Amino acid sequence: FVWGDFETCSQDDDINKTIDYSKLVEILKYQSKKICCFTIEKYSDEILKIINAEFKFNRIKIILTKCKPPIIGFDGEVSIVRVSENN
């Protein structure tokens, strides 16, 4: 989830005045391969840093899910929610 000033692109319906979401996805795909960490918390922190470095959103909310956490006898998923706010 991202928060920002979308007023101009909303009024004008101008694709050039909005965020290039494909660029965001490509950056995350590329950079996430370079992140090495043990915890989903650290990984989420790195993802937030990448998004903040490339885009100037007012607020970012990410939800990360570990599909197969190493928990004996547990077959579910573990998720965390992180929020970053830029004033």
PDB file of C-alpha atoms in Angstrom:
ATOM      1  CA  PHE A   1       0.000   0.000   0.000  1.00  0.00           C
ATOM      2  CA  VAL A   2       1.301   3.470  -0.806  1.00  0.00           C
ATOM      3  CA  TRP A   3       0.129   6.950   0.145  1.00  0.00           C
ATOM      4  CA  GLY A   4       1.073  10.014  -1.824  1.00  0.00           C
ATOM      5  CA  ASP A   5      -0.242  12.985  -3.730  1.00  0.00           C
ATOM      6  CA  PHE A   6      -2.329  11.489  -6.505  1.00  0.00           C
ATOM      7  CA  GLU A   7      -4.528  14.563  -7.006  1.00  0.00           C
ATOM      8  CA  THR A   8      -2.990  15.695 -10.312  1.00  0.00           C
ATOM      9  CA  CYS A   9      -3.031  12.314 -12.005  1.00  0.00           C
ATOM     10  CA  SER A  10      -6.557  11.687 -10.703  1.00  0.00           C
ATOM     11  CA  GLN A  11      -7.898  14.969 -12.094  1.00  0.00           C
ATOM     12  CA  ASP A  12      -6.063  14.808 -15.422  1.00  0.00           C
ATOM     13  CA  ASP A  13      -6.161  11.013 -15.854  1.00  0.00           C
ATOM     14  CA  ASP A  14      -2.557  11.395 -17.030  1.00  0.00           C
ATOM     15  CA  ILE A  15      -0.483   8.223 -16.760  1.00  0.00           C
ATOM     16  CA  ASN A  16       2.708  10.302 -16.903  1.00  0.00           C
ATOM     17  CA  LYS A  17       1.804  12.002 -13.624  1.00  0.00           C
ATOM     18  CA  THR A  18       1.434   8.857 -11.584  1.00  0.00           C
ATOM     19  CA  ILE A  19       3.818   6.240 -10.226  1.00  0.00           C
ATOM     20  CA  ASP A  20       5.342   3.730 -12.592  1.00  0.00           C
ATOM     21  CA  TYR A  21       4.361   0.635 -10.644  1.00  0.00           C
ATOM     22  CA  SER A  22       6.188  -1.610 -13.101  1.00  0.00           C
ATOM     23  CA  LYS A  23       9.424   0.185 -12.151  1.00  0.00           C
ATOM     24  CA  LEU A  24       8.684  -0.395  -8.472  1.00  0.00           C
ATOM     25  CA  VAL A  25       8.093  -4.104  -9.059  1.00  0.00           C
ATOM     26  CA  GLU A  26      11.249  -4.480 -11.161  1.00  0.00           C
ATOM     27  CA  ILE A  27      13.384  -2.714  -8.547  1.00  0.00           C
ATOM     28  CA  LEU A  28      12.013  -4.928  -5.791  1.00  0.00           C
ATOM     29  CA  LYS A  29      12.515  -8.104  -7.822  1.00  0.00           C
ATOM     30  CA  TYR A  30      16.114  -7.181  -8.601  1.00  0.00           C
ATOM     31  CA  GLN A  31      17.082  -5.862  -5.170  1.00  0.00           C
ATOM     32  CA  SER A  32      15.365  -8.606  -3.193  1.00  0.00           C
ATOM     33  CA  LYS A  33      17.741 -11.173  -4.704  1.00  0.00           C
ATOM     34  CA  LYS A  34      20.647  -9.250  -3.157  1.00  0.00           C
ATOM     35  CA  ILE A  35      19.213  -9.123   0.372  1.00  0.00           C
ATOM     36  CA  CYS A  36      20.662 -11.693   2.741  1.00  0.00           C
ATOM     37  CA  CYS A  37      19.083 -11.990   6.178  1.00  0.00           C
ATOM     38  CA  PHE A  38      17.637 -14.555   8.565  1.00  0.00           C
ATOM     39  CA  THR A  39      14.447 -12.853   9.725  1.00  0.00           C
ATOM     40  CA  ILE A  40      11.358 -11.619   7.941  1.00  0.00           C
ATOM     41  CA  GLU A  41      11.610  -8.500  10.094  1.00  0.00           C
ATOM     42  CA  LYS A  42      15.041  -7.587   8.723  1.00  0.00           C
ATOM     43  CA  TYR A  43      13.936  -8.433   5.193  1.00  0.00           C
ATOM     44  CA  SER A  44      10.916  -6.133   5.536  1.00  0.00           C
ATOM     45  CA  ASP A  45      13.165  -3.343   6.809  1.00  0.00           C
ATOM     46  CA  GLU A  46      15.383  -3.683   3.736  1.00  0.00           C
ATOM     47  CA  ILE A  47      12.373  -3.650   1.408  1.00  0.00           C
ATOM     48  CA  LEU A  48      11.098  -0.448   3.046  1.00  0.00           C
ATOM     49  CA  LYS A  49      14.544   1.150   2.633  1.00  0.00           C
ATOM     50  CA  ILE A  50      14.567   0.278  -1.081  1.00  0.00           C
ATOM     51  CA  ILE A  51      11.098   1.725  -1.656  1.00  0.00           C
ATOM     52  CA  ASN A  52      11.920   4.875   0.324  1.00  0.00           C
ATOM     53  CA  ALA A  53      15.161   5.398  -1.626  1.00  0.00           C
ATOM     54  CA  GLU A  54      13.458   5.194  -5.023  1.00  0.00           C
ATOM     55  CA  PHE A  55      10.081   6.794  -4.372  1.00  0.00           C
ATOM     56  CA  LYS A  56       8.927   9.599  -2.132  1.00  0.00           C
ATOM     57  CA  PHE A  57       5.684   8.203  -0.767  1.00  0.00           C
ATOM     58  CA  ASN A  58       4.090   9.801   2.281  1.00  0.00           C
ATOM     59  CA  ARG A  59       3.418   6.401   3.768  1.00  0.00           C
ATOM     60  CA  ILE A  60       4.164   2.799   2.828  1.00  0.00           C
ATOM     61  CA  LYS A  61       2.551  -0.318   4.231  1.00  0.00           C
ATOM     62  CA  ILE A  62       3.864  -3.752   3.330  1.00  0.00           C
ATOM     63  CA  ILE A  63       2.679  -7.188   4.302  1.00  0.00           C
ATOM     64  CA  LEU A  64       5.267  -9.947   4.029  1.00  0.00           C
ATOM     65  CA  THR A  65       4.373 -13.601   4.337  1.00  0.00           C
ATOM     66  CA  LYS A  66       6.765 -16.465   4.954  1.00  0.00           C
ATOM     67  CA  CYS A  67       5.022 -19.386   3.271  1.00  0.00           C
ATOM     68  CA  LYS A  68       6.977 -22.173   4.941  1.00  0.00           C
ATOM     69  CA  PRO A  69       8.368 -20.935   8.259  1.00  0.00           C
ATOM     70  CA  PRO A  70      10.806 -23.308   9.965  1.00  0.00           C
ATOM     71  CA  ILE A  71       8.446 -24.161  12.823  1.00  0.00           C
ATOM     72  CA  ILE A  72       8.247 -27.832  13.763  1.00  0.00           C
ATOM     73  CA  GLY A  73       4.728 -29.192  13.463  1.00  0.00           C
ATOM     74  CA  PHE A  74       3.363 -26.017  11.835  1.00  0.00           C
ATOM     75  CA  ASP A  75       2.179 -26.070   8.226  1.00  0.00           C
ATOM     76  CA  GLY A  76       0.782 -22.531   8.015  1.00  0.00           C
ATOM     77  CA  GLU A  77       2.155 -19.161   7.078  1.00  0.00           C
ATOM     78  CA  VAL A  78       3.614 -16.342   9.145  1.00  0.00           C
ATOM     79  CA  SER A  79       3.030 -12.717   8.147  1.00  0.00           C
ATOM     80  CA  ILE A  80       4.106  -9.338   9.417  1.00  0.00           C
ATOM     81  CA  VAL A  81       2.847  -5.853   8.636  1.00  0.00           C
ATOM     82  CA  ARG A  82       5.276  -2.917   8.483  1.00  0.00           C
ATOM     83  CA  VAL A  83       4.521   0.752   8.003  1.00  0.00           C
ATOM     84  CA  SER A  84       6.944   3.530   7.115  1.00  0.00           C
ATOM     85  CA  GLU A  85       5.885   7.173   7.286  1.00  0.00           C
ATOM     86  CA  ASN A  86       7.745  10.082   5.729  1.00  0.00           C
ATOM     87  CA  ASN A  87       6.739  13.490   6.943  1.00  0.00           C
TER      88      ASN A  87
END
